[in-house]
Every structure is written in C-alpha cells, then in structure tokens.
N, C-alpha and C. Protein backbone atom coordinates (compact mmCIF):
# COMPACT_ATOMS: atom_id res chain seq x y z
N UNK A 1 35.29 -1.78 -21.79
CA UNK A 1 33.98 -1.54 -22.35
C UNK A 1 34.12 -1.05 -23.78
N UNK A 2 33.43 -1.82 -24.64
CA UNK A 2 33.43 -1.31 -26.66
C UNK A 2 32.99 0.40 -26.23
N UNK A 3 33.57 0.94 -27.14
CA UNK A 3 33.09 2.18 -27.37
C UNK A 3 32.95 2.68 -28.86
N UNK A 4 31.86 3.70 -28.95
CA UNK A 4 31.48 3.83 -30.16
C UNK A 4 33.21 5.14 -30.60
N UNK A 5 33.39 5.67 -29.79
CA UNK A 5 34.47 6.82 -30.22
C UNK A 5 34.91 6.34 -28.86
N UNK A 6 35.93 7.92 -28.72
CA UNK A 6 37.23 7.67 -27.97
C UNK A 6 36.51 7.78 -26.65
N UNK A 7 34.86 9.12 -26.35
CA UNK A 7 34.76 8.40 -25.44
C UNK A 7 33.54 8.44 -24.51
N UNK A 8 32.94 8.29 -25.42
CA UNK A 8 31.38 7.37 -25.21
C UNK A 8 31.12 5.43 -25.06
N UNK A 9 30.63 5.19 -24.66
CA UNK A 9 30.47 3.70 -24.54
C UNK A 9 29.20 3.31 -25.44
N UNK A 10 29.30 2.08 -25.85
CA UNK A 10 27.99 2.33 -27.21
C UNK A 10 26.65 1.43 -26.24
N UNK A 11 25.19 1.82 -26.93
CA UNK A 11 24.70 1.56 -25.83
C UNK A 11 24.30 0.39 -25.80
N UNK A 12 24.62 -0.63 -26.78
CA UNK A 12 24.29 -2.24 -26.23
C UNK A 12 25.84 -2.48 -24.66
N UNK A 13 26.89 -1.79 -24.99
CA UNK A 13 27.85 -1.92 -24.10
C UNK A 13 27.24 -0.76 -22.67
N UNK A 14 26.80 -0.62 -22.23
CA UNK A 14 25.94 -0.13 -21.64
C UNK A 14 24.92 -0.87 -20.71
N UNK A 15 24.40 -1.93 -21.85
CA UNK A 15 23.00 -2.62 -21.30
C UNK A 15 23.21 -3.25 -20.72
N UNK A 16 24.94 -3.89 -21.33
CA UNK A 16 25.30 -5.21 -20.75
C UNK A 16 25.80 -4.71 -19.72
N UNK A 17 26.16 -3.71 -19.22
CA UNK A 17 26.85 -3.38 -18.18
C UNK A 17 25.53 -2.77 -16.78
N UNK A 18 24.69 -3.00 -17.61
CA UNK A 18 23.21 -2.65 -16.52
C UNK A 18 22.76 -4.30 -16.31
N UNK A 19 22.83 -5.28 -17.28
CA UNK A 19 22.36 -6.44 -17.13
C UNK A 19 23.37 -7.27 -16.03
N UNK A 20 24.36 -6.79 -15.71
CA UNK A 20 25.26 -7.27 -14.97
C UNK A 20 25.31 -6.81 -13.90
N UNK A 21 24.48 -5.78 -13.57
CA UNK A 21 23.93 -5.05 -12.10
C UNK A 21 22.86 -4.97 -11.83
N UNK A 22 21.83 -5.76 -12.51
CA UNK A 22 20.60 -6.18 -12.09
C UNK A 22 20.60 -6.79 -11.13
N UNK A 23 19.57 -6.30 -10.54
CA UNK A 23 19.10 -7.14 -8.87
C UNK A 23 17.56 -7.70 -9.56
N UNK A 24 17.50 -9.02 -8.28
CA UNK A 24 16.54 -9.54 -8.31
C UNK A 24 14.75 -8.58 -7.74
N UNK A 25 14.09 -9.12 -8.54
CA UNK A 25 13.07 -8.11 -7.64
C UNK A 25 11.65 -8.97 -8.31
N UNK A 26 10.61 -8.49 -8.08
CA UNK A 26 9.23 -9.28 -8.04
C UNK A 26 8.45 -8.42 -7.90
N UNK A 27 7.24 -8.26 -9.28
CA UNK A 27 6.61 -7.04 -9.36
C UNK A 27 5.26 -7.90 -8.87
N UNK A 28 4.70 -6.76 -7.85
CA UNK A 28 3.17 -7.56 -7.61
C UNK A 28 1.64 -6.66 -8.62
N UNK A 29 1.17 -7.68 -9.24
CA UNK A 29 0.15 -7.07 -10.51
C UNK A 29 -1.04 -7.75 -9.88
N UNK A 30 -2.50 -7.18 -10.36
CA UNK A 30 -3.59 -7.38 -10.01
C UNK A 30 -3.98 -9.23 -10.66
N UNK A 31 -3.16 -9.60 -11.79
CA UNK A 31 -3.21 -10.55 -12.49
C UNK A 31 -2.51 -11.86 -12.10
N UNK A 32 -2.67 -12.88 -12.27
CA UNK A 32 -1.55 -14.06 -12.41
C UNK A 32 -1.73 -15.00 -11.79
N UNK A 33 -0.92 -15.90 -11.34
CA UNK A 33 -0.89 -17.26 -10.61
C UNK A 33 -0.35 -17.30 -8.94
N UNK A 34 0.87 -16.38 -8.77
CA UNK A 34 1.22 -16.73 -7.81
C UNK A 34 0.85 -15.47 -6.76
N UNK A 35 -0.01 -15.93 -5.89
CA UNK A 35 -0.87 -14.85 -5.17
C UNK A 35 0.23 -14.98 -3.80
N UNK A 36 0.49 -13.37 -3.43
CA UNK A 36 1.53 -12.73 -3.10
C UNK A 36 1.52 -11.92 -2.00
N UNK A 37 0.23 -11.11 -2.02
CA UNK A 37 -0.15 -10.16 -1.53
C UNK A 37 -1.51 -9.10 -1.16
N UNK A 38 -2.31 -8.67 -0.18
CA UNK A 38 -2.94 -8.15 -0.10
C UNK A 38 -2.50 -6.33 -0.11
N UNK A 39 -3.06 -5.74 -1.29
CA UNK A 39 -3.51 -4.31 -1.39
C UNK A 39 -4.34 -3.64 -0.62
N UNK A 40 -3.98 -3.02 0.16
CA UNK A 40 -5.54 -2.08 1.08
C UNK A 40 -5.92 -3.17 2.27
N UNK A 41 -7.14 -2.77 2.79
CA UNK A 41 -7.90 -3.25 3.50
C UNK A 41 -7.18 -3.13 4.96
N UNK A 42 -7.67 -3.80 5.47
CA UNK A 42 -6.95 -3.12 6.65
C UNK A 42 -6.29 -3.71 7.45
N UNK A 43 -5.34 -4.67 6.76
CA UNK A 43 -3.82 -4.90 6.75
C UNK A 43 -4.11 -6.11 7.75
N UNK A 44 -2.90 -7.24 7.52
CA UNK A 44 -2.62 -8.55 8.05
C UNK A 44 -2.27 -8.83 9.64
N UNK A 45 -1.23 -8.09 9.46
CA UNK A 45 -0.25 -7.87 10.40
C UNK A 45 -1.07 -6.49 10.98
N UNK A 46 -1.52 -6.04 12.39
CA UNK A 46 -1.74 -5.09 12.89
C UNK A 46 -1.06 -3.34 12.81
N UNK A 47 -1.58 -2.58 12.75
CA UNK A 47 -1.08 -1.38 12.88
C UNK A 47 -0.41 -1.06 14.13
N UNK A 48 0.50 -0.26 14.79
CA UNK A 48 0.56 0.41 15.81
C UNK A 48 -0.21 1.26 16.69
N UNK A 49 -1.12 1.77 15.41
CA UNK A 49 -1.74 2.91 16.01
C UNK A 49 -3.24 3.62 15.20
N UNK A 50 -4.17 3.64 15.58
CA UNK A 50 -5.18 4.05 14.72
C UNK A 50 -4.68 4.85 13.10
N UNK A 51 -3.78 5.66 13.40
CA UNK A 51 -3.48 6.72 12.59
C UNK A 51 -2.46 6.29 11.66
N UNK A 52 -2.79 5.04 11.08
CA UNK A 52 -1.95 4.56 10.59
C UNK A 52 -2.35 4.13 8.81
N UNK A 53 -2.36 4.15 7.96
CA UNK A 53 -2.83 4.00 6.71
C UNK A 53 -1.98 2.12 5.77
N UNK A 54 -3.02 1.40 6.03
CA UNK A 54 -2.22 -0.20 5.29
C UNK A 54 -2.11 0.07 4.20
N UNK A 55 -1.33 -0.47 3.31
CA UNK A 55 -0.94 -0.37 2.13
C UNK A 55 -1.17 -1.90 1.44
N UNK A 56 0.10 -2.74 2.04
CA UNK A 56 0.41 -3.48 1.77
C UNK A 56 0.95 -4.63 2.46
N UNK A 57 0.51 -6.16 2.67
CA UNK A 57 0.57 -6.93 3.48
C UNK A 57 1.08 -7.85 2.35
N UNK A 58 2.49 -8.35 2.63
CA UNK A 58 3.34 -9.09 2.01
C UNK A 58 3.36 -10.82 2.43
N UNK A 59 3.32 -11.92 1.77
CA UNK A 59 3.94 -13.10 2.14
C UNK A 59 5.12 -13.07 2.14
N UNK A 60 5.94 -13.49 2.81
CA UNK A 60 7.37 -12.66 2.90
C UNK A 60 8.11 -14.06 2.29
N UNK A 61 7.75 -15.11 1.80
CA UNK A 61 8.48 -15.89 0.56
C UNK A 61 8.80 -15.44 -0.21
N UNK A 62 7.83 -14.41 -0.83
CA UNK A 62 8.15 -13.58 -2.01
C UNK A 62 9.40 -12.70 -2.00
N UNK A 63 9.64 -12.30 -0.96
CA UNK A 63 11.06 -11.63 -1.09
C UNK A 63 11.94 -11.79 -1.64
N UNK A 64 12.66 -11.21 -2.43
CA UNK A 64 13.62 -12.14 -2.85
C UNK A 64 14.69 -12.45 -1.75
N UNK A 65 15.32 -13.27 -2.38
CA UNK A 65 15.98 -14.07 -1.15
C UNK A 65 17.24 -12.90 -0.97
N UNK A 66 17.40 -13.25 0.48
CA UNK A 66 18.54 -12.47 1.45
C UNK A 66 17.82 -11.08 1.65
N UNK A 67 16.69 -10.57 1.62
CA UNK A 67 16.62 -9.36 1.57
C UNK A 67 15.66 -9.00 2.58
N UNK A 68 14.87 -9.92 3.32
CA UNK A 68 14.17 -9.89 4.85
C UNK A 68 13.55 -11.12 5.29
N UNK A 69 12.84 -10.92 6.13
CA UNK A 69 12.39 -12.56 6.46
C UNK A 69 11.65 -13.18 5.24
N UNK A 70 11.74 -14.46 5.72
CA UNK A 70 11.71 -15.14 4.67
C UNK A 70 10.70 -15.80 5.32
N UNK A 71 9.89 -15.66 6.34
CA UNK A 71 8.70 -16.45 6.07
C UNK A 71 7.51 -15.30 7.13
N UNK A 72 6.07 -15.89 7.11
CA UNK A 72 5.23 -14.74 7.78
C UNK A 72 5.04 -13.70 6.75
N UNK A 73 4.30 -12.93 7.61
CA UNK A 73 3.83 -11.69 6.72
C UNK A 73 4.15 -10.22 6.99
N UNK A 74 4.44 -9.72 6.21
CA UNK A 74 5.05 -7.95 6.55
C UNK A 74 3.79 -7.25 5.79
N UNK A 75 3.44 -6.34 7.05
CA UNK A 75 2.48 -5.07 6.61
C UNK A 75 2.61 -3.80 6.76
N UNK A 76 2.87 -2.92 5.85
CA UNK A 76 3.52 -1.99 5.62
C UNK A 76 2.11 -0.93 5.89
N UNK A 77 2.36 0.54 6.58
CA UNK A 77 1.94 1.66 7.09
C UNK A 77 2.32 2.44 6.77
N UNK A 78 1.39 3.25 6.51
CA UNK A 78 2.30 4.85 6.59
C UNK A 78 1.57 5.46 7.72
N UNK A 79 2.26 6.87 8.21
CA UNK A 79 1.95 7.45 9.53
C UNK A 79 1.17 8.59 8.74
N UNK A 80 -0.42 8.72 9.02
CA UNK A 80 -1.00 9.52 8.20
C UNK A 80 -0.63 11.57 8.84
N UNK A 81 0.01 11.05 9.84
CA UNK A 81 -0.13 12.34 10.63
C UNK A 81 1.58 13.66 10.15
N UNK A 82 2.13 12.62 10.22
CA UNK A 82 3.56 13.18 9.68
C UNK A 82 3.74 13.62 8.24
N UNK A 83 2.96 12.66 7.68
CA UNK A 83 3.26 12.35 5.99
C UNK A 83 4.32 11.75 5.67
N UNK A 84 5.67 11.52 6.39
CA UNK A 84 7.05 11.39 6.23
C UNK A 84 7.12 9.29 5.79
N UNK A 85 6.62 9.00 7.45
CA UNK A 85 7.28 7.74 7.72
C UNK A 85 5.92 6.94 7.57
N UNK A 86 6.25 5.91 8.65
CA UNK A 86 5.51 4.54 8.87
C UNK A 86 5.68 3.87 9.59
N UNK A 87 5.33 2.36 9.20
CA UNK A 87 5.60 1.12 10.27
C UNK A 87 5.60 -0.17 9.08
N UNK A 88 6.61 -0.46 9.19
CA UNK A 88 6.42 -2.37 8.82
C UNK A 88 6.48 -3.15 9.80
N UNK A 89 5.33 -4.25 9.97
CA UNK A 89 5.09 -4.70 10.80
C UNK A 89 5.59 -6.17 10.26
N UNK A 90 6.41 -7.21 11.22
CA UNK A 90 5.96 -8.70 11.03
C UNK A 90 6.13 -9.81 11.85
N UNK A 91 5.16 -10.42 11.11
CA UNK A 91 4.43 -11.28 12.26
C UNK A 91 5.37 -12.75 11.02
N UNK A 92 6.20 -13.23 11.91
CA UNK A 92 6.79 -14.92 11.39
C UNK A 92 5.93 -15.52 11.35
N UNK A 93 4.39 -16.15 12.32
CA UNK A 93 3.58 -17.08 12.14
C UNK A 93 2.60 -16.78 11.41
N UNK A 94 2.24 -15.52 10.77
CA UNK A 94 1.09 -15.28 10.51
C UNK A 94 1.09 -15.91 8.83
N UNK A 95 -0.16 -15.72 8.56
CA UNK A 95 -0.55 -16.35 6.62
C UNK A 95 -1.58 -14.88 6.38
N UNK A 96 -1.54 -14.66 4.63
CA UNK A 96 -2.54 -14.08 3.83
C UNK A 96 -3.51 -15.06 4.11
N UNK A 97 -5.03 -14.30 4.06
CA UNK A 97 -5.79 -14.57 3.98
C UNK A 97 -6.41 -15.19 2.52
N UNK A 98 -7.04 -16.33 2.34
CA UNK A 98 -6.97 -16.60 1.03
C UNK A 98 -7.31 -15.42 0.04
N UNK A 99 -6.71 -15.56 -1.18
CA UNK A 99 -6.92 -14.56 -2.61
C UNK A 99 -8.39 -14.33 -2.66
N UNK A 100 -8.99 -15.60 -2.54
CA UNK A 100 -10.71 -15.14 -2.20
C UNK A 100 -11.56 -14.94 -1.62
N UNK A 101 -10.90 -14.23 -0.27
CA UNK A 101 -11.57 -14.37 0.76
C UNK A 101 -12.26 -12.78 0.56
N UNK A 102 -13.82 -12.98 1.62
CA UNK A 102 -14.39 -11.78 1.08
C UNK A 102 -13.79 -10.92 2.45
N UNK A 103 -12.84 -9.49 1.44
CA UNK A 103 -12.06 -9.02 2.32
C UNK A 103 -12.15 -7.89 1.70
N UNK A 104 -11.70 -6.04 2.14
CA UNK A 104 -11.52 -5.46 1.45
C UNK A 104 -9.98 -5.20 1.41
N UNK A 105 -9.63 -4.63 0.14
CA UNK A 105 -8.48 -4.68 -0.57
C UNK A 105 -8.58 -5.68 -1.51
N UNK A 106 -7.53 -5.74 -1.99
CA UNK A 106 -7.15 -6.20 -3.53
C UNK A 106 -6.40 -7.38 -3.16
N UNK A 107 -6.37 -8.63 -3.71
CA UNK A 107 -5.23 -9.82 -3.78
C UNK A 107 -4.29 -9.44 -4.71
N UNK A 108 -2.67 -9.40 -4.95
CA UNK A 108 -1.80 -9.33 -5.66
C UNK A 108 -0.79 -10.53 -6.20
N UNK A 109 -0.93 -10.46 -7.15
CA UNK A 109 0.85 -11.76 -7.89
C UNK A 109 1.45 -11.27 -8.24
N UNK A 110 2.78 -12.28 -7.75
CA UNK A 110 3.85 -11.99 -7.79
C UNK A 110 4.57 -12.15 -9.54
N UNK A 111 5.18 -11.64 -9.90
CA UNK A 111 5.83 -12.10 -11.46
C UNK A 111 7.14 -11.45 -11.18
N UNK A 112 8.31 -12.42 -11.28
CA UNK A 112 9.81 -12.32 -11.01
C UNK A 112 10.00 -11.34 -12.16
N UNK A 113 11.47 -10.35 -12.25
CA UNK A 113 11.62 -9.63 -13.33
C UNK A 113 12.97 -9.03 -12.38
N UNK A 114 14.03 -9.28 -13.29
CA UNK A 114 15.29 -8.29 -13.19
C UNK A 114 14.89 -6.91 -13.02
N UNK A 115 16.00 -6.34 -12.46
CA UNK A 115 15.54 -4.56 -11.99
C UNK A 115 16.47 -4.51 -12.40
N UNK A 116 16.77 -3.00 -13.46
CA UNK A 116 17.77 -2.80 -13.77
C UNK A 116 18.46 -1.49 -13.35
N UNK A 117 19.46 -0.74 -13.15
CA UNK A 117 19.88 -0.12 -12.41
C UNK A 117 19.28 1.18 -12.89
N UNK A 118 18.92 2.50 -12.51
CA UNK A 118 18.90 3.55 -12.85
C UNK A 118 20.48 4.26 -13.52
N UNK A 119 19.79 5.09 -14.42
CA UNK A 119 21.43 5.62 -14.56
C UNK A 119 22.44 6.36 -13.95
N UNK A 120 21.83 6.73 -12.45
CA UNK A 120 22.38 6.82 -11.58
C UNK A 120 23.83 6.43 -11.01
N UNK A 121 23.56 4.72 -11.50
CA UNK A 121 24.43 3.93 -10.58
C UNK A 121 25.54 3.77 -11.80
N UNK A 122 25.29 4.29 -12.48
CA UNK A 122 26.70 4.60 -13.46
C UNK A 122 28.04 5.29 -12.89
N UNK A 123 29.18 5.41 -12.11
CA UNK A 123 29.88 6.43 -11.54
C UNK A 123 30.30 6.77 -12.44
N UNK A 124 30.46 6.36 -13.28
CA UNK A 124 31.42 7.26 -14.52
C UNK A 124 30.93 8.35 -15.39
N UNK A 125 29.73 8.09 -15.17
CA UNK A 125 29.04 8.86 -15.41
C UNK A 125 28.53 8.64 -17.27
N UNK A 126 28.84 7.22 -17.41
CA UNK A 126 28.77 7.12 -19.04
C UNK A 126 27.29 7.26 -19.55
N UNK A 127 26.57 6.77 -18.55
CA UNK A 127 25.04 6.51 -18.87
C UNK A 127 24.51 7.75 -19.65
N UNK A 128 23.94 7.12 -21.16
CA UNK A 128 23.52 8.71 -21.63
C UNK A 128 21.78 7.95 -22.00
N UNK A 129 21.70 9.67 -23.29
CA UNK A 129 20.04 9.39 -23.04
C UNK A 129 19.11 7.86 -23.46
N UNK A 130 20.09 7.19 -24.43
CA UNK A 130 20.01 6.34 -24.99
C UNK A 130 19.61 5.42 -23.78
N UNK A 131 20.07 5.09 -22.61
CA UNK A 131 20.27 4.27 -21.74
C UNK A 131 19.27 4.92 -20.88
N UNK A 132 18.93 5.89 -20.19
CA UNK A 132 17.79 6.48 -19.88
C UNK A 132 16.24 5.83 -20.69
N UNK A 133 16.39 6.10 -21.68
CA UNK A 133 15.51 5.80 -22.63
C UNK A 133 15.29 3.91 -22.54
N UNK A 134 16.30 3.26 -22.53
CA UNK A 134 16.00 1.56 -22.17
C UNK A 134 16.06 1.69 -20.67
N UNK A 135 16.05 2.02 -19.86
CA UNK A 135 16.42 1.57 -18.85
C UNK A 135 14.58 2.21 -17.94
N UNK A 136 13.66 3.23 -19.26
CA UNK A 136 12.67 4.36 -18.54
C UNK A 136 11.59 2.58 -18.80
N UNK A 137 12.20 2.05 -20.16
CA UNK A 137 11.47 1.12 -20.72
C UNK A 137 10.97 -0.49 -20.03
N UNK A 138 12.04 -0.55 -19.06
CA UNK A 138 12.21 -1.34 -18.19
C UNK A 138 11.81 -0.92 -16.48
N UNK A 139 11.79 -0.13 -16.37
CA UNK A 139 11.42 0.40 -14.71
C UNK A 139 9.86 0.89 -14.12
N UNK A 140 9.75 0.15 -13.44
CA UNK A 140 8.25 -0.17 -12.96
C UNK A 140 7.26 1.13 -13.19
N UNK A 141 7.97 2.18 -12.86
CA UNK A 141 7.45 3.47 -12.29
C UNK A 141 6.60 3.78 -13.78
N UNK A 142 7.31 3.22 -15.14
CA UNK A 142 6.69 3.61 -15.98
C UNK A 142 5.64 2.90 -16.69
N UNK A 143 5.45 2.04 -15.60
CA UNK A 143 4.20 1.10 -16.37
C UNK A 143 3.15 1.34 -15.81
N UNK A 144 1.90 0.73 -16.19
CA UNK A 144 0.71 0.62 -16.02
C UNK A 144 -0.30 -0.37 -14.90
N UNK A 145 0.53 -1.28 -15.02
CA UNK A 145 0.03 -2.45 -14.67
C UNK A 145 0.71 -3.21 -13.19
N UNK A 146 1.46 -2.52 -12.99
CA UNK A 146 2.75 -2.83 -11.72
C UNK A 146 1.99 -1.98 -10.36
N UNK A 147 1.52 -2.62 -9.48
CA UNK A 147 0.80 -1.94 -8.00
C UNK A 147 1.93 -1.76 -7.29
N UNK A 148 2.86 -2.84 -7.02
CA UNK A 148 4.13 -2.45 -6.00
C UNK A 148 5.28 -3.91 -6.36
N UNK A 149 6.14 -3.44 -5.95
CA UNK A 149 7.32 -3.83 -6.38
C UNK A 149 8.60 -4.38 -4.75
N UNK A 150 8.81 -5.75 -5.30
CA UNK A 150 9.81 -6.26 -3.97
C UNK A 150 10.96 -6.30 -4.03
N UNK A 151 11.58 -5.57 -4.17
CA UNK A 151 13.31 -5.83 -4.34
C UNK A 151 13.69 -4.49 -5.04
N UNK A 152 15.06 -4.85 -5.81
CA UNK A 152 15.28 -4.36 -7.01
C UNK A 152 15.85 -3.28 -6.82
N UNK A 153 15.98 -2.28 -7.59
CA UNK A 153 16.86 -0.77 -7.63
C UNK A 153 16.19 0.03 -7.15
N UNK A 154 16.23 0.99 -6.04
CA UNK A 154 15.42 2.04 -6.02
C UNK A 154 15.44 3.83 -6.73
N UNK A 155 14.72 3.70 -6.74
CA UNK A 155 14.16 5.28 -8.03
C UNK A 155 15.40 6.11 -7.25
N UNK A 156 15.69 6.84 -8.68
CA UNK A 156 16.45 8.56 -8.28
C UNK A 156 15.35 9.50 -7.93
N UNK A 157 14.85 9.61 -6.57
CA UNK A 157 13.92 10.96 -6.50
C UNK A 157 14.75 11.86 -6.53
N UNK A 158 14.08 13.09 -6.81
CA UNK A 158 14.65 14.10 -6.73
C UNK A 158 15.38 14.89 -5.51
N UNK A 159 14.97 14.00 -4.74
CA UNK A 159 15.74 14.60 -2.99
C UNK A 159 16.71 14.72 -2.81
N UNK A 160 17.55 13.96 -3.79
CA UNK A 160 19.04 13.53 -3.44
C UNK A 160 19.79 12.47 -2.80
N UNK A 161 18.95 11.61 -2.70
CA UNK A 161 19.63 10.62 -1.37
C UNK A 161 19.61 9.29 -2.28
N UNK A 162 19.81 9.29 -3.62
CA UNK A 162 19.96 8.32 -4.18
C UNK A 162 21.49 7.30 -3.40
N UNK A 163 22.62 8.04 -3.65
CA UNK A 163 23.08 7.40 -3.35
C UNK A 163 23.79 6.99 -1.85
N UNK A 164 23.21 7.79 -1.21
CA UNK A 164 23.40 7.36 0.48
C UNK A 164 22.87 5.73 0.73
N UNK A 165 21.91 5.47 -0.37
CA UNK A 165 20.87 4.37 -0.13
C UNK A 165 21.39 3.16 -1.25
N UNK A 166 22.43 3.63 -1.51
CA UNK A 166 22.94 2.46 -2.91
C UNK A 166 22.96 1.19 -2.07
N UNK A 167 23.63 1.26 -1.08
CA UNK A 167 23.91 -0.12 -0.48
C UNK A 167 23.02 -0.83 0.31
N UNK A 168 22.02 -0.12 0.91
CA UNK A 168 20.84 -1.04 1.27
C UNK A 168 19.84 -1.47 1.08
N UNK A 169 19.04 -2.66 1.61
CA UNK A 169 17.96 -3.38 1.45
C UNK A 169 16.84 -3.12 1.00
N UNK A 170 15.91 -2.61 -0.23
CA UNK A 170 14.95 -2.01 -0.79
C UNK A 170 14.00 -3.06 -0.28
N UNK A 171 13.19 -3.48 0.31
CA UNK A 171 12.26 -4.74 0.04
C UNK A 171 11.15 -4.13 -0.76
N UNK A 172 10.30 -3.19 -0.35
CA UNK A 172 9.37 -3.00 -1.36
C UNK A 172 9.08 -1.42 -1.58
N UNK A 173 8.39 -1.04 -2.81
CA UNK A 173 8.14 -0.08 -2.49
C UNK A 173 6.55 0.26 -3.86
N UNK A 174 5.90 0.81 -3.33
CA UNK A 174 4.41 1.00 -3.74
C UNK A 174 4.48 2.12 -5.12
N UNK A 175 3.38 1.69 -5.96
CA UNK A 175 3.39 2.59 -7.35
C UNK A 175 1.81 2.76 -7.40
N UNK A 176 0.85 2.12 -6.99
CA UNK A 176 -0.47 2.40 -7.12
C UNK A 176 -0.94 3.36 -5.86
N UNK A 177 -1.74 4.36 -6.85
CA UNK A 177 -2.28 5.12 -5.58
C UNK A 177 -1.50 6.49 -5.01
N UNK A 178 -0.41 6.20 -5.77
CA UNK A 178 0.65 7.50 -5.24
C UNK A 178 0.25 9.18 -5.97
N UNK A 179 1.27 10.25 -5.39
CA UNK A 179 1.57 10.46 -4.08
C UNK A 179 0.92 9.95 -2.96
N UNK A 180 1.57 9.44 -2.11
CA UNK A 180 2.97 9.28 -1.82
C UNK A 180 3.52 7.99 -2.56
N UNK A 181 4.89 7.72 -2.70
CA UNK A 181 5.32 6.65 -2.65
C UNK A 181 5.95 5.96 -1.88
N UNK A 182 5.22 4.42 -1.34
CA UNK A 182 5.73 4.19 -0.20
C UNK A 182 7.00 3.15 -0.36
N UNK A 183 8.48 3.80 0.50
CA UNK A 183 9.65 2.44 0.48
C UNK A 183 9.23 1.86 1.68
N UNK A 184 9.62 0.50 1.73
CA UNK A 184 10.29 -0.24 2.80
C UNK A 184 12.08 -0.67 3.20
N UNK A 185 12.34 -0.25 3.59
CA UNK A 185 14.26 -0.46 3.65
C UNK A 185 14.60 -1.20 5.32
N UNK A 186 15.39 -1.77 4.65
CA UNK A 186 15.92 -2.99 6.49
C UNK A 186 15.91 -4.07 6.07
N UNK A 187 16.12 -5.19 7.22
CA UNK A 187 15.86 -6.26 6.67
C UNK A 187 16.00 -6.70 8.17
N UNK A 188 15.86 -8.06 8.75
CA UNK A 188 15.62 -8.31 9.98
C UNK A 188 14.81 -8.42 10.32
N UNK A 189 14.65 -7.60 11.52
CA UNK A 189 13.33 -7.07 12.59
C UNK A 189 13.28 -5.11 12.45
N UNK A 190 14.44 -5.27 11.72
CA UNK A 190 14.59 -3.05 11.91
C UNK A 190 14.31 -2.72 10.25
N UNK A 191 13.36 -1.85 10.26
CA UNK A 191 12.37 -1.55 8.89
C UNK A 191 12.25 0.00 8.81
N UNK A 192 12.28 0.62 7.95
CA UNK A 192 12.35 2.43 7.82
C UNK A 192 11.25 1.98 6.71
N UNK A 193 9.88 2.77 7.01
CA UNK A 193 9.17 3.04 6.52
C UNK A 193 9.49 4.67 5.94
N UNK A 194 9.58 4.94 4.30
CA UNK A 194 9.30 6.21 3.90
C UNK A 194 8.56 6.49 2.98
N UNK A 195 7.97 8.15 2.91
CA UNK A 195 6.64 8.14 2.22
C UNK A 195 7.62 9.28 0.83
N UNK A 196 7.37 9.32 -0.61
CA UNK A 196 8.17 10.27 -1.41
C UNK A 196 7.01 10.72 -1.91
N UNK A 197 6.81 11.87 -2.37
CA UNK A 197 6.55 13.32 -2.82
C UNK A 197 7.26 13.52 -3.63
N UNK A 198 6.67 14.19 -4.95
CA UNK A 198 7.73 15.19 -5.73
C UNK A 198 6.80 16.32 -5.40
C-alpha cells in the first residue's frame, strides 16, 4: 500500500483499498424506475402475530445476488412488545402489489450502488479521519433520500458487535422512520430480525 510517510497510508490508497471491499447493495428511494418495494402498510407477506409492526415488504429479485431468496417476497416486522427483535417473513409465490395500487404505505425503487466498508473493517487499523470523512460521504445513514437499504456493509453501532457480524448476510436494513433501526441478517429460510437504538 503507497504511503504518504513511514506510516500512514495516503488516502486515495485507502479508497482503493475500500473500493476493493465493496459489497454489492441496492438502496430503496421514494423515486425511480425500478419499483422494489412496499414501505408501511400492512405488509405482503403476513405477520405472526397482531403485535407485530411492517416495515418493509421486499421483491426478493432485488437482493443482491447470493444473499437470500431470490424470488417471492420478504416482509420484515418488528416485535412491538420487546423492542429488541422481529420476524421476516417469506412467501416464494407471492408478488408486490402493483406501485399503484390504492394501498397504504409507500411504493419504493431500487437504485444499485457499491457499499463501502466502514472504517471499521480496516484491521490495521490504518483508516483515519480522512477516510471516515469519504467513506461518512458515501454511507446511506447519511443521506436524505435513502428509506432502506439491501445488502452492503453494516453500520458500526455503538454496541459493539460490529465485528462478530463481519461475516454475515446483511439483506436489509431500514433508515426512514428510525429509532429504531431495523436489520435483517440470514439468508435461506432462517432470518434474525433486529431493532438498534443509540
């Protein structure tokens, strides 16, 4: 890796070294062409249980690939009673209801976009503020316009469990509407719904 001194790394050598650990991911926005997803309402795929709060009802094409089913729809819950967890639900045969159907909740599109790693996933620990600073510039959490997000890197909360979770399956996780923020993690038929708090 170029370094600016003996032993810092300079931060285009940095970027490239975040651009080379980008994961695939797919931000869903209120805007666009490729309709993706229902926001709210009261979800595709059934709840478990009255006490259950929809979020988000996924076409599961959108996934990026290898990262859960790949066809049907996943509808994501939270458990209003715990605050903690949830339920992802999915149904292989099921479809979204059309983008214009008179429904409540929101229709969502999909728009592809590299995720780039937090500076977290640096072990060396080279990542400085510089890279913080591109990397705050690039990550969903700090935009405006981003409702929820399918893939990709997941956030350093403050809990600590960043990296227990390096190696598995993020499929989605929610930015509108939060506290809470909702993940989805698994892939299969086995799904960990969690809700984050700061």
């Amino acid at each position: 890796m170029a370094r600016s001194d003996d032993s810092a790394p300079t931060v285009s050598a940095l970027i490239a070294q975040a651009d080379a650990l980008a994961r695939a991911s797919v931000l869903l926005k209120r805007d666009g062409e490729k309709f993706a997803a229902w926001w709210g309402g009261p979800g595709v795929v059934t709840a478990p249980d009255a006490n259950h709060r929809h979020w988000l009802s996924i076409d599961c094409r959108f996934l990026p690939e290898g990262l859960g089913p790949d066809s049907g729809v996943l509808s994501i819950y939270t458990d209003e009673e715990d605050g903690e967890s949830g339920f992802a639900v999915h149904d292989p045969q099921a479809r979204l209801p059309r983008a214009d159907a008179p429904l409540e909740g929101e229709p969502l599109y999909a728009h592809p976009s590299p995720s780039l790693p937090p500076p977290d996933a640096f072990d060396d620990g080279d990542a400085d503020d510089a890279y913080l600073v591109h990397w705050q510039a690039h990550c969903p959490m700090y935009a405006d316009d981003i409702v929820a997000v399918l893939g990709g890197w997941h956030f350093p909360w403050p809990d600590g469990d960043w990296e227990q979770n390096r190696e598995r399956a993020l499929l989605a996780w929610t930015l509108d509407e939060s506290e809470p923020w909702v993940e989805v993690w698994g892939g299969g038929a086995a799904f960990q719904v969690m809700q984050r708090v700061t």
